[in-house]
Tab-separated table of C-alpha atoms and ligand atoms in Angstrom:
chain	number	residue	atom	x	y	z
A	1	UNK	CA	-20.823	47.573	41.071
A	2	UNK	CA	-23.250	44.657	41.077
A	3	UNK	CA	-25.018	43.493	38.372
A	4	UNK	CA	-27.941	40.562	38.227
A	5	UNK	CA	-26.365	37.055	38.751
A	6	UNK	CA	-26.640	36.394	34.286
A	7	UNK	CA	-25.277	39.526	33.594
A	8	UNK	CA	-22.609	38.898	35.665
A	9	UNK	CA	-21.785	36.001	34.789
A	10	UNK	CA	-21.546	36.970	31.333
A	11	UNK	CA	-19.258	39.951	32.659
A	12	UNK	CA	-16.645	37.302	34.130
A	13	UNK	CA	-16.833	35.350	30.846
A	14	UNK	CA	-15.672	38.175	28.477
A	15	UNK	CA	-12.958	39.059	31.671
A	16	UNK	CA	-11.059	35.717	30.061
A	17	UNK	CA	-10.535	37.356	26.572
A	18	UNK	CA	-7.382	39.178	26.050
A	19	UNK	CA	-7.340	43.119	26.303
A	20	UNK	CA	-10.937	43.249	27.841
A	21	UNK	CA	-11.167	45.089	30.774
A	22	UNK	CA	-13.971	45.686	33.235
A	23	UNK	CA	-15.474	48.564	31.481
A	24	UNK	CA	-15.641	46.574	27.291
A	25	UNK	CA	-16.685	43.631	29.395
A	26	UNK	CA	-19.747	45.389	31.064
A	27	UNK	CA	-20.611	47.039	27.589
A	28	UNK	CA	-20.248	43.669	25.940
A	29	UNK	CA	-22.757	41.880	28.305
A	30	UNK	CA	-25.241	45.152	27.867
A	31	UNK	CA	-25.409	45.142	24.426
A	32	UNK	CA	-26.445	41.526	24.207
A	33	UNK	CA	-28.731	42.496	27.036
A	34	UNK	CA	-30.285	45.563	24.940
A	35	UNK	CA	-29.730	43.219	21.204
A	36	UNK	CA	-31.895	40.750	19.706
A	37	UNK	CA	-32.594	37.256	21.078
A	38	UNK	CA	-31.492	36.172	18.260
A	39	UNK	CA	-28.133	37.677	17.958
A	40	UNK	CA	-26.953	36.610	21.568
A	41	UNK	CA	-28.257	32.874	21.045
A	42	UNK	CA	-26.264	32.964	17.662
A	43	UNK	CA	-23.012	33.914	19.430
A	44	UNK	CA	-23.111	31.871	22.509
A	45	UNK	CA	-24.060	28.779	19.833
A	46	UNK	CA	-21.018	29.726	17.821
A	47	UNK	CA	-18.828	29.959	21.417
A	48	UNK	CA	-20.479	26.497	22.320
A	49	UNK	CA	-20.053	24.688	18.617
A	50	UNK	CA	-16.593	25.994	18.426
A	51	UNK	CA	-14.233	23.115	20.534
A	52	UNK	CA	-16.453	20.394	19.144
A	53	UNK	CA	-15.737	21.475	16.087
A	54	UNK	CA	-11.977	21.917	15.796
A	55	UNK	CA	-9.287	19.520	15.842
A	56	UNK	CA	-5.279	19.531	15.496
A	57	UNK	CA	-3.912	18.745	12.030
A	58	UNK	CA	-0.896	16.140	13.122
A	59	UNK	CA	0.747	17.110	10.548
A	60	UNK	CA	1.460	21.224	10.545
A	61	UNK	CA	-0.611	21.745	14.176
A	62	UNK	CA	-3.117	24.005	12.731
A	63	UNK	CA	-6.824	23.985	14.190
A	64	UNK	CA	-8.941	22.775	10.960
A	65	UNK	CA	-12.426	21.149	10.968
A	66	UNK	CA	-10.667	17.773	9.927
A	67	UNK	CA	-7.217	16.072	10.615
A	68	UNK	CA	-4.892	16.340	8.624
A	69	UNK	CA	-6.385	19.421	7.430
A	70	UNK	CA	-7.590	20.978	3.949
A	71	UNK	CA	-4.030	22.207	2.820
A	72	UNK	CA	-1.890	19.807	4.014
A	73	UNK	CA	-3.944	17.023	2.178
A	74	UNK	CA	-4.087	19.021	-0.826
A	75	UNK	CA	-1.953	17.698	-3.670
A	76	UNK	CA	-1.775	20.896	-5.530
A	77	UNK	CA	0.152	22.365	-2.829
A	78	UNK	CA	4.397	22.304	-3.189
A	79	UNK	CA	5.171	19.678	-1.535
A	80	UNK	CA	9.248	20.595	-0.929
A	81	UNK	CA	8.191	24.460	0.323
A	82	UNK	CA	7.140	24.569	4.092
A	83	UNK	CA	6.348	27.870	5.950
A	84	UNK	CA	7.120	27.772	10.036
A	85	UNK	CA	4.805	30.550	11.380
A	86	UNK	CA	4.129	31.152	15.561
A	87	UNK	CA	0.227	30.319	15.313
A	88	UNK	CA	-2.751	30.053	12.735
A	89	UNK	CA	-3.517	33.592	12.561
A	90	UNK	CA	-0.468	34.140	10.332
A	91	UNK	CA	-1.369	31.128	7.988
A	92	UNK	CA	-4.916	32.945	7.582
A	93	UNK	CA	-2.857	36.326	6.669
A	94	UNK	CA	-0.854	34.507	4.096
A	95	UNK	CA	-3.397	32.346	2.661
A	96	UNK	CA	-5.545	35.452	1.949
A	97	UNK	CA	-2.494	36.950	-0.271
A	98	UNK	CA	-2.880	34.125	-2.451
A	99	UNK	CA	0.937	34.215	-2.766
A	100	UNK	CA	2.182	31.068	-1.260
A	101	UNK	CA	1.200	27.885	-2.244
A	102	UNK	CA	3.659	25.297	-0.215
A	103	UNK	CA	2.566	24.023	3.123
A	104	UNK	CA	2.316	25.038	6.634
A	105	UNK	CA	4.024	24.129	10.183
A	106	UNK	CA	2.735	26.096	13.431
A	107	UNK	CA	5.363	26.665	16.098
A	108	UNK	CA	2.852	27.204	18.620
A	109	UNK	CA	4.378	30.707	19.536
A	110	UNK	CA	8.203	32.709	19.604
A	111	UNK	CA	10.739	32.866	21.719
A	112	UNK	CA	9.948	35.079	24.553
A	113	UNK	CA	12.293	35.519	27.807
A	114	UNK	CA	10.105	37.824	29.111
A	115	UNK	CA	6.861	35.467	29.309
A	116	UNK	CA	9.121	32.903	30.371
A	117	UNK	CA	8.880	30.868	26.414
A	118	UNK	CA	11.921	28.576	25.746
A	119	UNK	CA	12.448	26.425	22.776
A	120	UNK	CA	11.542	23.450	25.184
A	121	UNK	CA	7.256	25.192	24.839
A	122	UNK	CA	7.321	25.169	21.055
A	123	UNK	CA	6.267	21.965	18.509
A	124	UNK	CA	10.546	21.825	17.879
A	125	UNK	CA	10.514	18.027	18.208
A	126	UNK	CA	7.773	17.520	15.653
A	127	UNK	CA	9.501	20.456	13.677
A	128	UNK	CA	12.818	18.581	13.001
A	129	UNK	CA	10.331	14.789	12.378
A	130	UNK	CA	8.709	16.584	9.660
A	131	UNK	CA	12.015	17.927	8.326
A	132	UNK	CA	13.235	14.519	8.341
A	133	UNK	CA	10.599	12.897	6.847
A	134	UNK	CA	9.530	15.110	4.537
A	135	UNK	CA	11.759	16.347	1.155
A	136	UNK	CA	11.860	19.683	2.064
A	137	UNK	CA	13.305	22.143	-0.147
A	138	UNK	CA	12.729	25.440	1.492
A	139	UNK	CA	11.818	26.335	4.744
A	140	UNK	CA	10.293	30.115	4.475
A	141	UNK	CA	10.329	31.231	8.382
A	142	UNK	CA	7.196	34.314	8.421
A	143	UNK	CA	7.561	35.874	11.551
A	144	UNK	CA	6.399	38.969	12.745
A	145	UNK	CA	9.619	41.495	12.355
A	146	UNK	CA	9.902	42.165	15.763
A	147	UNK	CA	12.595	41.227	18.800
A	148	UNK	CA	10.557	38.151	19.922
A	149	UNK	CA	9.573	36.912	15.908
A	150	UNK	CA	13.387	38.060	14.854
A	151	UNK	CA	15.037	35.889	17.884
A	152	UNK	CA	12.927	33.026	16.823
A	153	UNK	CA	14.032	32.984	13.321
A	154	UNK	CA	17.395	33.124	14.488
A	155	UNK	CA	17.060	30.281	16.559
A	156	UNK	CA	15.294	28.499	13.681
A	157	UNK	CA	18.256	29.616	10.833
A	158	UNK	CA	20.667	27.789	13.133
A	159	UNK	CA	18.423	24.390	14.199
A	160	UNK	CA	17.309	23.860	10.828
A	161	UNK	CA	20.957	24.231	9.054
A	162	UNK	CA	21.844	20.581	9.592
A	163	UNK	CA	18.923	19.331	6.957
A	164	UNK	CA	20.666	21.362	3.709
A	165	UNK	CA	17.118	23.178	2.802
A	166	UNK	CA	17.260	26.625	1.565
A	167	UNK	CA	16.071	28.799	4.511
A	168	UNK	CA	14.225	32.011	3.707
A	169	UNK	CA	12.126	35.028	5.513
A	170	UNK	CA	10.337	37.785	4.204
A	171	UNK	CA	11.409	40.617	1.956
A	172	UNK	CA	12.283	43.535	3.365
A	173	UNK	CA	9.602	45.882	2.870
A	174	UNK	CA	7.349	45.398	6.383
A	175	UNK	CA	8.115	48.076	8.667
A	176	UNK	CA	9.904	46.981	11.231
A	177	UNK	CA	8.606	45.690	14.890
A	178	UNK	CA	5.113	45.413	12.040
A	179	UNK	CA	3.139	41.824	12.666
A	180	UNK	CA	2.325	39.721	9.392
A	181	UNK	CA	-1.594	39.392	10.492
A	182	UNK	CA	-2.026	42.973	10.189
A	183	UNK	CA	0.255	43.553	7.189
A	184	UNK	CA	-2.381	44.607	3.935
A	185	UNK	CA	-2.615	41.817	1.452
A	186	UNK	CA	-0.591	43.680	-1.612
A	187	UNK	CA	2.473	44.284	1.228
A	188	UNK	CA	2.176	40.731	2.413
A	189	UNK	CA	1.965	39.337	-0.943
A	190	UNK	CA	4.927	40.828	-2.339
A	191	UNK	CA	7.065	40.176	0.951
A	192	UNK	CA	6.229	36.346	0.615
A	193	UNK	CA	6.914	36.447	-3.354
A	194	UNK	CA	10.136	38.315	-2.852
A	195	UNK	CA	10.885	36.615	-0.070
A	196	UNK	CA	15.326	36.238	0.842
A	197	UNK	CA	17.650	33.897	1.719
A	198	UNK	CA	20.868	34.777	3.262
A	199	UNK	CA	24.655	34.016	2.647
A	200	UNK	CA	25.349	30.325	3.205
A	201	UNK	CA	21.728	30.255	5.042
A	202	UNK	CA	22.797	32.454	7.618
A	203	UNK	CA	20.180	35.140	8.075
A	204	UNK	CA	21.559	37.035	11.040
B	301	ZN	ZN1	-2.246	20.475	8.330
């Protein structure tokens, strides 16, 4: 099927999401074609403002509109409690519990053989500086409870042992193979406010 050169063009652009096919990416471009003015200049200036406006926090690895970001700088937060999730989608989930008020470090992903992810494509290296640097107290590892998110606490449990901090995952109570992003607030909350430690920090 053609389409006109723009409409196109905007076709192959929504091809780079993930899960879009052909067909969503067609009815994507038509709908801005058939829309307002208004609303398709508002999205491609939020597309276009988007990079400029994001930067790494050095500290945890988050994307935040300033470096080091909003929590991290934040003196209210617990200093000795640090939560090791796989990206900033699950520090968005947790935040909106209102549940947890330590601080943050993104792995940048989970152990996947599958995809080809080893411990040498995650932030470990800055993992075990901040560990060392810091006074942590507890590291709470919140991980989706799947094989991939339960490997990569595994992993973690043993890593982290050597720096004597309490090591601790969610409550029971998500259903297994469930993801934390899309775990309802009350669920989440609880999990994070319940949240275990094992025997001697072992956890597997
Ligand atoms: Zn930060």
């Amino acid at each position: 099927m053609r389409y006109p050169a723009p409409v196109q063009r905007l076709v192959d652009a929504f091809l780079v999401l993930p899960g879009i096919g052909r067909r969503t990416a067609v009815r994507f471009a038509y709908s801005l074609v058939y829309g307002s003015k208004e609303d398709a200049i508002k999205l491609a200036k939020a597309i276009e403002e988007l990079h400029p406006n994001l930067t790494r926090c050095q500290l945890c690895f988050s994307y935040s509109e300033k470096n080091p970001c909003a929590i991290c700088v934040n003196s209210s937060r617990e200093q000795d409690l640090l939560c090791v999730v796989a990206d900033d989608r699950t520090i968005s989930a947790i935040e909106q519990t209102g549940s947890y008020k330590g601080r943050y470090f993104v792995l940048g992903g989970v152990l996947n053989p599958v995809d080809g992810v080893s411990p040498a494509e995650l932030e470990l290296t800055a993992l075990h500086r901040r560990m060392q640097e810091a006074t942590i107290q507890e590291v709470f590892l919140a991980f989706d409870a799947d094989t991939n998110g339960e490997a990569t606490v595994s992993y973690l449990t043993q890593e982290l042992r050597k720096y004597n901090a309490k090591i601790t995952k969610p409550a029971r109570g998500l259903p297994a193979g469930s993801r934390l992003e899309y775990a309802d607030e009350v669920t989440l909350g609880a999990a994070i406010l319940e949240r275990r430690n094992g025997k001697n920090n072992d956890l597997s």
